[in-house]
């Protein structure tokens, strides 16, 4: 294959990141302590409109810490959106709790408030209400937070918002990650901004985030020696990663604009094709359009989404199926599920197209040529 690879979503550095890293070296703040950590935390809280943010080594670690802060015990039930990446729910298993998976609805592809209510009613009947609800804003599209928060508040259950894919997404100007008791961000290499790897926990509860920092640094009690009375983790972000993050967050608005432009590009290219559908933004919703996704109706297009993926792969263009729902994963075979196969259908018909903020016009032309070839034949 001589054509260079076009990636689904690759890191995209600005100019300030390397300068910050050089500064961290020059001042010898190399460890998980230092000025960039504090600055990145302040900047994130500012941007998302929360009282505080704690930076850690991954989004998965942030979800794990949120579960610990809520006080999850073995055998507790935890509600989680089924249509997601496994990082949303692996921490449920770390704590030996039991996930209950909730289907998506068609307006946002995220947690269906009706299925959530149905699950909570069933749990209430058994006298065993879930201890937390994990809702996800997939591909940057905000979930129906107004409805979900109303239901959660009605039952008195804390909400963890997995905004790993939704930094830069808003509902009526309010940032994803700022609605729930805890919000989670990821700065993994494929996300809208990256620190090489990393994550953050957002909250208006400053005491809880102080505890998160304590748990993330091996839960050292106050003492001149090393004294421990709780399980802790080595989860804190390094000052080097935070130095990159500070630079990346400064140009997030450009990254969001570029990703949204990608989505417009695909819509314009394919809108004449009745077999292809996109996910529109509900009124008041702003998606960062982290990944541009299409649903393919093979009866109308003559090609399945998997055949399209294989075709693009042969041209060295990376695309990816939508997330396989968690209740269909072997890992979660015994978990309960509430819904009506919306997520399953999305998985069976959907494809994520190359969506990097650093796609060049030449790369877009290559992709456009292939999509035109496939859909005109
Ligand atoms: C990336 C991602 C995570 C996990 O983040 P990491 O930083 O990779 O641990 C969790 N949930 C969703 C929806 C994600 O896309």
mmCIF file of N, CA and C in Angstrom, residues 62-178:
data_model
loop_
_atom_site.group_PDB
_atom_site.id
_atom_site.type_symbol
_atom_site.label_atom_id
_atom_site.label_comp_id
_atom_site.label_asym_id
_atom_site.label_seq_id
_atom_site.Cartn_x
_atom_site.Cartn_y
_atom_site.Cartn_z
ATOM 1 N N UNK A 62 -10.633 8.298 36.178
ATOM 2 C CA UNK A 62 -11.554 9.306 36.721
ATOM 3 C C UNK A 62 -12.907 8.670 37.059
ATOM 4 N N UNK A 63 -13.396 7.770 36.195
ATOM 5 C CA UNK A 63 -14.667 7.091 36.484
ATOM 6 C C UNK A 63 -14.518 6.210 37.723
ATOM 7 N N UNK A 64 -13.384 5.521 37.818
ATOM 8 C CA UNK A 64 -13.131 4.676 38.989
ATOM 9 C C UNK A 64 -13.155 5.514 40.275
ATOM 10 N N UNK A 65 -12.492 6.656 40.238
ATOM 11 C CA UNK A 65 -12.466 7.527 41.420
ATOM 12 C C UNK A 65 -13.874 8.021 41.768
ATOM 13 N N UNK A 66 -14.668 8.363 40.740
ATOM 14 C CA UNK A 66 -16.038 8.828 41.003
ATOM 15 C C UNK A 66 -16.832 7.736 41.732
ATOM 16 N N UNK A 67 -16.671 6.488 41.296
ATOM 17 C CA UNK A 67 -17.382 5.386 41.965
ATOM 18 C C UNK A 67 -16.915 5.248 43.414
ATOM 19 N N UNK A 68 -15.603 5.381 43.647
ATOM 20 C CA UNK A 68 -15.083 5.310 45.019
ATOM 21 C C UNK A 68 -15.652 6.450 45.871
ATOM 22 N N UNK A 69 -15.715 7.663 45.287
ATOM 23 C CA UNK A 69 -16.199 8.826 46.048
ATOM 24 C C UNK A 69 -17.673 8.667 46.414
ATOM 25 N N UNK A 70 -18.432 8.020 45.530
ATOM 26 C CA UNK A 70 -19.857 7.789 45.810
ATOM 27 C C UNK A 70 -20.008 6.689 46.870
ATOM 28 N N UNK A 71 -18.949 5.897 47.035
ATOM 29 C CA UNK A 71 -18.966 4.872 48.093
ATOM 30 C C UNK A 71 -19.545 3.545 47.644
ATOM 31 N N UNK A 72 -19.310 3.211 46.381
ATOM 32 C CA UNK A 72 -19.798 1.939 45.839
ATOM 33 C C UNK A 72 -19.204 0.754 46.601
ATOM 34 N N UNK A 73 -20.072 -0.201 46.928
ATOM 35 C CA UNK A 73 -19.651 -1.416 47.633
ATOM 36 C C UNK A 73 -19.855 -2.623 46.718
ATOM 37 N N UNK A 74 -19.168 -3.732 47.009
ATOM 38 C CA UNK A 74 -19.401 -4.954 46.225
ATOM 39 C C UNK A 74 -20.898 -5.304 46.195
ATOM 40 N N UNK A 75 -21.363 -5.771 45.037
ATOM 41 C CA UNK A 75 -22.757 -6.176 44.794
ATOM 42 C C UNK A 75 -23.746 -5.025 44.654
ATOM 43 N N UNK A 76 -23.277 -3.779 44.778
ATOM 44 C CA UNK A 76 -24.163 -2.646 44.470
ATOM 45 C C UNK A 76 -24.524 -2.690 42.987
ATOM 46 N N UNK A 77 -25.702 -2.137 42.687
ATOM 47 C CA UNK A 77 -26.093 -2.007 41.284
ATOM 48 C C UNK A 77 -25.692 -0.628 40.758
ATOM 49 N N UNK A 78 -25.185 -0.595 39.548
ATOM 50 C CA UNK A 78 -24.821 0.673 38.899
ATOM 51 C C UNK A 78 -25.470 0.697 37.523
ATOM 52 N N UNK A 79 -26.179 1.789 37.238
ATOM 53 C CA UNK A 79 -26.770 1.969 35.903
ATOM 54 C C UNK A 79 -25.725 2.549 34.964
ATOM 55 N N UNK A 80 -25.651 2.005 33.746
ATOM 56 C CA UNK A 80 -24.728 2.552 32.749
ATOM 57 C C UNK A 80 -25.361 2.480 31.362
ATOM 58 N N UNK A 81 -25.096 3.477 30.558
ATOM 59 C CA UNK A 81 -25.519 3.460 29.153
ATOM 60 C C UNK A 81 -24.863 2.258 28.467
ATOM 61 N N UNK A 82 -25.642 1.471 27.706
ATOM 62 C CA UNK A 82 -25.054 0.287 27.060
ATOM 63 C C UNK A 82 -24.214 0.668 25.842
ATOM 64 N N UNK A 83 -24.625 1.755 25.165
ATOM 65 C CA UNK A 83 -23.943 2.179 23.939
ATOM 66 C C UNK A 83 -22.768 3.052 24.355
ATOM 67 N N UNK A 84 -21.597 2.454 24.513
ATOM 68 C CA UNK A 84 -20.425 3.192 24.970
ATOM 69 C C UNK A 84 -19.159 2.375 24.771
ATOM 70 N N UNK A 85 -18.044 2.993 25.107
ATOM 71 C CA UNK A 85 -16.735 2.344 25.147
ATOM 72 C C UNK A 85 -16.575 1.699 26.525
ATOM 73 N N UNK A 86 -15.849 0.589 26.559
ATOM 74 C CA UNK A 86 -15.753 -0.212 27.780
ATOM 75 C C UNK A 86 -15.164 0.555 28.974
ATOM 76 N N UNK A 87 -14.417 1.637 28.678
ATOM 77 C CA UNK A 87 -13.846 2.459 29.756
ATOM 78 C C UNK A 87 -14.912 3.042 30.679
ATOM 79 N N UNK A 88 -16.128 3.222 30.153
ATOM 80 C CA UNK A 88 -17.231 3.743 30.985
ATOM 81 C C UNK A 88 -17.588 2.783 32.101
ATOM 82 N N UNK A 89 -17.453 1.479 31.843
ATOM 83 C CA UNK A 89 -18.028 0.525 32.800
ATOM 84 C C UNK A 89 -17.034 -0.485 33.376
ATOM 85 N N UNK A 90 -15.818 -0.586 32.862
ATOM 86 C CA UNK A 90 -14.843 -1.466 33.522
ATOM 87 C C UNK A 90 -14.678 -1.138 35.012
ATOM 88 N N UNK A 91 -14.652 0.160 35.394
ATOM 89 C CA UNK A 91 -14.493 0.457 36.831
ATOM 90 C C UNK A 91 -15.618 -0.105 37.710
ATOM 91 N N UNK A 92 -16.803 -0.365 37.134
ATOM 92 C CA UNK A 92 -17.880 -1.004 37.913
ATOM 93 C C UNK A 92 -17.393 -2.379 38.370
ATOM 94 N N UNK A 93 -16.696 -3.071 37.447
ATOM 95 C CA UNK A 93 -16.185 -4.411 37.774
ATOM 96 C C UNK A 93 -15.002 -4.326 38.741
ATOM 97 N N UNK A 94 -14.189 -3.250 38.634
ATOM 98 C CA UNK A 94 -13.067 -3.108 39.592
ATOM 99 C C UNK A 94 -13.601 -3.155 41.021
ATOM 100 N N UNK A 95 -14.798 -2.583 41.222
ATOM 101 C CA UNK A 95 -15.376 -2.495 42.572
ATOM 102 C C UNK A 95 -16.337 -3.655 42.867
ATOM 103 N N UNK A 96 -16.328 -4.663 41.997
ATOM 104 C CA UNK A 96 -17.179 -5.855 42.180
ATOM 105 C C UNK A 96 -18.665 -5.494 42.308
ATOM 106 N N UNK A 97 -19.059 -4.430 41.627
ATOM 107 C CA UNK A 97 -20.471 -4.043 41.571
ATOM 108 C C UNK A 97 -21.075 -4.603 40.284
ATOM 109 N N UNK A 98 -22.408 -4.438 40.138
ATOM 110 C CA UNK A 98 -23.099 -5.046 38.995
ATOM 111 C C UNK A 98 -23.705 -3.985 38.081
ATOM 112 N N UNK A 99 -23.287 -3.957 36.819
ATOM 113 C CA UNK A 99 -23.884 -2.982 35.906
ATOM 114 C C UNK A 99 -25.278 -3.401 35.455
ATOM 115 N N UNK A 100 -26.139 -2.408 35.266
ATOM 116 C CA UNK A 100 -27.435 -2.606 34.597
ATOM 117 C C UNK A 100 -27.387 -1.684 33.385
ATOM 118 N N UNK A 101 -27.541 -2.249 32.199
ATOM 119 C CA UNK A 101 -27.337 -1.449 30.994
ATOM 120 C C UNK A 101 -28.645 -0.886 30.447
ATOM 121 N N UNK A 102 -28.569 0.364 29.998
ATOM 122 C CA UNK A 102 -29.739 1.103 29.495
ATOM 123 C C UNK A 102 -29.518 1.435 28.027
ATOM 124 N N UNK A 103 -30.560 1.213 27.246
ATOM 125 C CA UNK A 103 -30.537 1.464 25.803
ATOM 126 C C UNK A 103 -30.435 2.964 25.494
ATOM 127 N N UNK A 104 -30.212 3.259 24.231
ATOM 128 C CA UNK A 104 -30.167 4.641 23.748
ATOM 129 C C UNK A 104 -31.513 5.038 23.164
ATOM 130 N N UNK A 105 -31.680 6.349 22.951
ATOM 131 C CA UNK A 105 -32.830 6.846 22.174
ATOM 132 C C UNK A 105 -32.283 7.408 20.859
ATOM 133 N N UNK A 106 -33.195 7.693 19.917
ATOM 134 C CA UNK A 106 -32.734 8.020 18.569
ATOM 135 C C UNK A 106 -32.350 9.487 18.354
ATOM 136 N N UNK A 107 -32.726 10.382 19.268
ATOM 137 C CA UNK A 107 -32.448 11.812 19.061
ATOM 138 C C UNK A 107 -30.993 12.179 19.327
ATOM 139 N N UNK A 108 -30.356 11.475 20.278
ATOM 140 C CA UNK A 108 -28.961 11.802 20.631
ATOM 141 C C UNK A 108 -28.059 10.571 20.609
ATOM 142 N N UNK A 109 -28.653 9.391 20.471
ATOM 143 C CA UNK A 109 -27.967 8.094 20.531
ATOM 144 C C UNK A 109 -27.481 7.770 21.951
ATOM 145 N N UNK A 110 -27.859 8.603 22.919
ATOM 146 C CA UNK A 110 -27.418 8.373 24.296
ATOM 147 C C UNK A 110 -28.564 7.845 25.146
ATOM 148 N N UNK A 111 -28.322 7.732 26.469
ATOM 149 C CA UNK A 111 -29.239 7.057 27.380
ATOM 150 C C UNK A 111 -30.698 7.484 27.198
ATOM 151 N N UNK A 112 -31.567 6.489 27.049
ATOM 152 C CA UNK A 112 -32.997 6.734 26.862
ATOM 153 C C UNK A 112 -33.636 6.979 28.234
ATOM 154 N N UNK A 113 -34.168 8.176 28.484
ATOM 155 C CA UNK A 113 -34.774 8.458 29.783
ATOM 156 C C UNK A 113 -35.904 7.475 30.133
ATOM 157 N N UNK A 114 -36.690 7.050 29.134
ATOM 158 C CA UNK A 114 -37.795 6.118 29.415
ATOM 159 C C UNK A 114 -37.271 4.767 29.897
ATOM 160 N N UNK A 115 -36.237 4.257 29.220
ATOM 161 C CA UNK A 115 -35.664 2.965 29.629
ATOM 162 C C UNK A 115 -35.008 3.094 31.010
ATOM 163 N N UNK A 116 -34.432 4.259 31.288
ATOM 164 C CA UNK A 116 -33.839 4.507 32.610
ATOM 165 C C UNK A 116 -34.916 4.418 33.691
ATOM 166 N N UNK A 117 -36.024 5.107 33.445
ATOM 167 C CA UNK A 117 -37.131 5.116 34.402
ATOM 168 C C UNK A 117 -37.655 3.689 34.633
ATOM 169 N N UNK A 118 -37.777 2.954 33.546
ATOM 170 C CA UNK A 118 -38.260 1.568 33.611
ATOM 171 C C UNK A 118 -37.333 0.720 34.501
ATOM 172 N N UNK A 119 -36.028 0.891 34.306
ATOM 173 C CA UNK A 119 -35.048 0.123 35.091
ATOM 174 C C UNK A 119 -35.135 0.499 36.562
ATOM 175 N N UNK A 120 -35.280 1.804 36.840
ATOM 176 C CA UNK A 120 -35.325 2.244 38.238
ATOM 177 C C UNK A 120 -36.583 1.732 38.936
ATOM 178 N N UNK A 121 -37.699 1.724 38.184
ATOM 179 C CA UNK A 121 -38.936 1.184 38.760
ATOM 180 C C UNK A 121 -38.772 -0.284 39.111
ATOM 181 N N UNK A 122 -38.141 -1.044 38.204
ATOM 182 C CA UNK A 122 -37.923 -2.479 38.446
ATOM 183 C C UNK A 122 -37.021 -2.687 39.664
ATOM 184 N N UNK A 123 -35.983 -1.858 39.781
ATOM 185 C CA UNK A 123 -35.070 -1.987 40.929
ATOM 186 C C UNK A 123 -35.787 -1.614 42.229
ATOM 187 N N UNK A 124 -36.629 -0.577 42.143
ATOM 188 C CA UNK A 124 -37.354 -0.133 43.327
ATOM 189 C C UNK A 124 -38.273 -1.241 43.843
ATOM 190 N N UNK A 125 -38.908 -1.955 42.914
ATOM 191 C CA UNK A 125 -39.782 -3.067 43.281
ATOM 192 C C UNK A 125 -39.033 -4.123 44.073
ATOM 193 N N UNK A 126 -37.756 -4.344 43.663
ATOM 194 C CA UNK A 126 -36.922 -5.326 44.368
ATOM 195 C C UNK A 126 -36.325 -4.742 45.645
ATOM 196 N N UNK A 127 -36.566 -3.447 45.882
ATOM 197 C CA UNK A 127 -36.018 -2.806 47.080
ATOM 198 C C UNK A 127 -34.512 -2.646 47.026
ATOM 199 N N UNK A 128 -33.959 -2.525 45.816
ATOM 200 C CA UNK A 128 -32.500 -2.440 45.671
ATOM 201 C C UNK A 128 -32.166 -1.426 44.569
ATOM 202 N N UNK A 129 -32.260 -0.142 44.927
ATOM 203 C CA UNK A 129 -32.010 0.912 43.931
ATOM 204 C C UNK A 129 -30.521 0.995 43.587
ATOM 205 N N UNK A 130 -30.201 1.309 42.331
ATOM 206 C CA UNK A 130 -28.792 1.495 41.944
ATOM 207 C C UNK A 130 -28.156 2.635 42.735
ATOM 208 N N UNK A 131 -26.833 2.571 42.901
ATOM 209 C CA UNK A 131 -26.109 3.569 43.696
ATOM 210 C C UNK A 131 -25.552 4.698 42.831
ATOM 211 N N UNK A 132 -25.550 4.514 41.517
ATOM 212 C CA UNK A 132 -25.043 5.569 40.628
ATOM 213 C C UNK A 132 -25.579 5.329 39.218
ATOM 214 N N UNK A 133 -25.627 6.426 38.456
ATOM 215 C CA UNK A 133 -26.030 6.367 37.043
ATOM 216 C C UNK A 133 -24.877 6.932 36.223
ATOM 217 N N UNK A 134 -24.377 6.135 35.264
ATOM 218 C CA UNK A 134 -23.307 6.617 34.372
ATOM 219 C C UNK A 134 -23.918 6.881 33.004
ATOM 220 N N UNK A 135 -23.988 8.173 32.643
ATOM 221 C CA UNK A 135 -24.550 8.567 31.354
ATOM 222 C C UNK A 135 -23.394 9.050 30.479
ATOM 223 N N UNK A 136 -23.477 8.801 29.169
ATOM 224 C CA UNK A 136 -22.360 9.082 28.262
ATOM 225 C C UNK A 136 -22.816 10.043 27.161
ATOM 226 N N UNK A 137 -21.933 10.959 26.751
ATOM 227 C CA UNK A 137 -22.199 11.862 25.617
ATOM 228 C C UNK A 137 -21.374 11.369 24.431
ATOM 229 N N UNK A 138 -21.929 10.392 23.696
ATOM 230 C CA UNK A 138 -21.107 9.726 22.677
ATOM 231 C C UNK A 138 -20.856 10.581 21.452
ATOM 232 N N UNK A 139 -19.662 10.447 20.942
ATOM 233 C CA UNK A 139 -19.236 11.138 19.719
ATOM 234 C C UNK A 139 -19.398 12.654 19.850
ATOM 235 N N UNK A 140 -19.522 13.133 21.078
ATOM 236 C CA UNK A 140 -19.648 14.566 21.324
ATOM 237 C C UNK A 140 -21.078 15.055 21.435
ATOM 238 N N UNK A 141 -22.058 14.185 21.166
ATOM 239 C CA UNK A 141 -23.458 14.625 21.221
ATOM 240 C C UNK A 141 -23.958 14.552 22.664
ATOM 241 N N UNK A 142 -24.423 15.680 23.220
ATOM 242 C CA UNK A 142 -24.903 15.639 24.603
ATOM 243 C C UNK A 142 -26.125 14.720 24.758
ATOM 244 N N UNK A 143 -26.164 14.013 25.871
ATOM 245 C CA UNK A 143 -27.336 13.197 26.215
ATOM 246 C C UNK A 143 -28.461 14.117 26.699
ATOM 247 N N UNK A 144 -29.661 13.562 26.853
ATOM 248 C CA UNK A 144 -30.814 14.359 27.311
ATOM 249 C C UNK A 144 -30.702 14.600 28.817
ATOM 250 N N UNK A 145 -29.792 15.520 29.184
ATOM 251 C CA UNK A 145 -29.446 15.684 30.593
ATOM 252 C C UNK A 145 -30.585 16.228 31.443
ATOM 253 N N UNK A 146 -31.435 17.071 30.852
ATOM 254 C CA UNK A 146 -32.521 17.648 31.642
ATOM 255 C C UNK A 146 -33.423 16.524 32.170
ATOM 256 N N UNK A 147 -33.828 15.641 31.259
ATOM 257 C CA UNK A 147 -34.705 14.536 31.644
ATOM 258 C C UNK A 147 -33.989 13.561 32.583
ATOM 259 N N UNK A 148 -32.735 13.250 32.250
ATOM 260 C CA UNK A 148 -32.011 12.251 33.038
ATOM 261 C C UNK A 148 -31.740 12.762 34.455
ATOM 262 N N UNK A 149 -31.362 14.039 34.578
ATOM 263 C CA UNK A 149 -31.124 14.597 35.916
ATOM 264 C C UNK A 149 -32.417 14.643 36.730
ATOM 265 N N UNK A 150 -33.542 14.945 36.057
ATOM 266 C CA UNK A 150 -34.822 14.995 36.777
ATOM 267 C C UNK A 150 -35.156 13.614 37.351
ATOM 268 N N UNK A 151 -34.959 12.580 36.547
ATOM 269 C CA UNK A 151 -35.248 11.216 37.014
ATOM 270 C C UNK A 151 -34.295 10.840 38.152
ATOM 271 N N UNK A 152 -32.999 11.108 37.953
ATOM 272 C CA UNK A 152 -31.995 10.762 38.972
ATOM 273 C C UNK A 152 -32.296 11.478 40.288
ATOM 274 N N UNK A 153 -32.633 12.761 40.206
ATOM 275 C CA UNK A 153 -32.933 13.529 41.424
ATOM 276 C C UNK A 153 -34.182 13.000 42.116
ATOM 277 N N UNK A 154 -35.143 12.607 41.305
ATOM 278 C CA UNK A 154 -36.382 12.057 41.845
ATOM 279 C C UNK A 154 -36.113 10.801 42.683
ATOM 280 N N UNK A 155 -35.183 9.982 42.230
ATOM 281 C CA UNK A 155 -34.841 8.755 42.964
ATOM 282 C C UNK A 155 -33.674 8.972 43.936
ATOM 283 N N UNK A 156 -33.066 10.163 43.901
ATOM 284 C CA UNK A 156 -31.941 10.447 44.798
ATOM 285 C C UNK A 156 -30.680 9.664 44.465
ATOM 286 N N UNK A 157 -30.430 9.474 43.171
ATOM 287 C CA UNK A 157 -29.248 8.693 42.762
ATOM 288 C C UNK A 157 -28.214 9.614 42.104
ATOM 289 N N UNK A 158 -26.943 9.558 42.551
ATOM 290 C CA UNK A 158 -25.915 10.418 41.949
ATOM 291 C C UNK A 158 -25.623 10.051 40.486
ATOM 292 N N UNK A 159 -25.277 11.080 39.716
ATOM 293 C CA UNK A 159 -25.008 10.897 38.286
ATOM 294 C C UNK A 159 -23.539 11.167 37.978
ATOM 295 N N UNK A 160 -22.922 10.218 37.270
ATOM 296 C CA UNK A 160 -21.575 10.403 36.727
ATOM 297 C C UNK A 160 -21.745 10.612 35.227
ATOM 298 N N UNK A 161 -21.248 11.751 34.749
ATOM 299 C CA UNK A 161 -21.376 12.067 33.328
ATOM 300 C C UNK A 161 -20.071 11.730 32.629
ATOM 301 N N UNK A 162 -20.098 10.738 31.765
ATOM 302 C CA UNK A 162 -18.897 10.382 31.008
ATOM 303 C C UNK A 162 -18.831 11.300 29.782
ATOM 304 N N UNK A 163 -18.054 12.388 29.932
ATOM 305 C CA UNK A 163 -17.898 13.369 28.850
ATOM 306 C C UNK A 163 -16.545 13.193 28.163
ATOM 307 N N UNK A 164 -16.043 11.939 28.177
ATOM 308 C CA UNK A 164 -14.723 11.655 27.596
ATOM 309 C C UNK A 164 -14.651 12.084 26.128
ATOM 310 N N UNK A 165 -15.796 12.016 25.441
ATOM 311 C CA UNK A 165 -15.812 12.350 24.013
ATOM 312 C C UNK A 165 -16.428 13.723 23.769
ATOM 313 N N UNK A 166 -16.740 14.434 24.836
ATOM 314 C CA UNK A 166 -17.605 15.608 24.680
ATOM 315 C C UNK A 166 -17.046 16.884 25.295
ATOM 316 N N UNK A 167 -15.739 17.008 25.403
ATOM 317 C CA UNK A 167 -15.175 18.293 25.818
ATOM 318 C C UNK A 167 -15.403 19.286 24.669
ATOM 319 N N UNK A 168 -16.078 20.397 24.970
ATOM 320 C CA UNK A 168 -16.410 21.354 23.905
ATOM 321 C C UNK A 168 -17.838 21.195 23.408
ATOM 322 N N UNK A 169 -18.635 20.358 24.082
ATOM 323 C CA UNK A 169 -20.054 20.185 23.741
ATOM 324 C C UNK A 169 -20.912 20.817 24.843
ATOM 325 N N UNK A 170 -22.069 21.350 24.449
ATOM 326 C CA UNK A 170 -22.893 22.123 25.381
ATOM 327 C C UNK A 170 -24.384 21.875 25.149
ATOM 328 N N UNK A 171 -25.169 22.051 26.217
ATOM 329 C CA UNK A 171 -26.629 22.171 26.080
ATOM 330 C C UNK A 171 -26.996 23.555 26.604
ATOM 331 N N UNK A 172 -27.596 24.376 25.752
ATOM 332 C CA UNK A 172 -27.953 25.751 26.121
ATOM 333 C C UNK A 172 -26.789 26.464 26.814
ATOM 334 N N UNK A 173 -25.591 26.276 26.293
ATOM 335 C CA UNK A 173 -24.418 26.974 26.812
ATOM 336 C C UNK A 173 -23.791 26.353 28.042
ATOM 337 N N UNK A 174 -24.370 25.262 28.550
ATOM 338 C CA UNK A 174 -23.804 24.604 29.744
ATOM 339 C C UNK A 174 -22.999 23.385 29.293
ATOM 340 N N UNK A 175 -21.773 23.275 29.798
ATOM 341 C CA UNK A 175 -20.835 22.274 29.279
ATOM 342 C C UNK A 175 -21.189 20.849 29.688
ATOM 343 N N UNK A 176 -21.017 19.913 28.772
ATOM 344 C CA UNK A 176 -21.088 18.494 29.117
ATOM 345 C C UNK A 176 -20.042 18.225 30.191
ATOM 346 N N UNK A 177 -20.414 17.482 31.198
ATOM 347 C CA UNK A 177 -19.513 17.210 32.315
ATOM 348 C C UNK A 177 -19.838 18.061 33.534
ATOM 349 N N UNK A 178 -20.726 19.069 33.343
ATOM 350 C CA UNK A 178 -21.042 19.965 34.461
ATOM 351 C C UNK A 178 -22.468 19.770 34.982
#
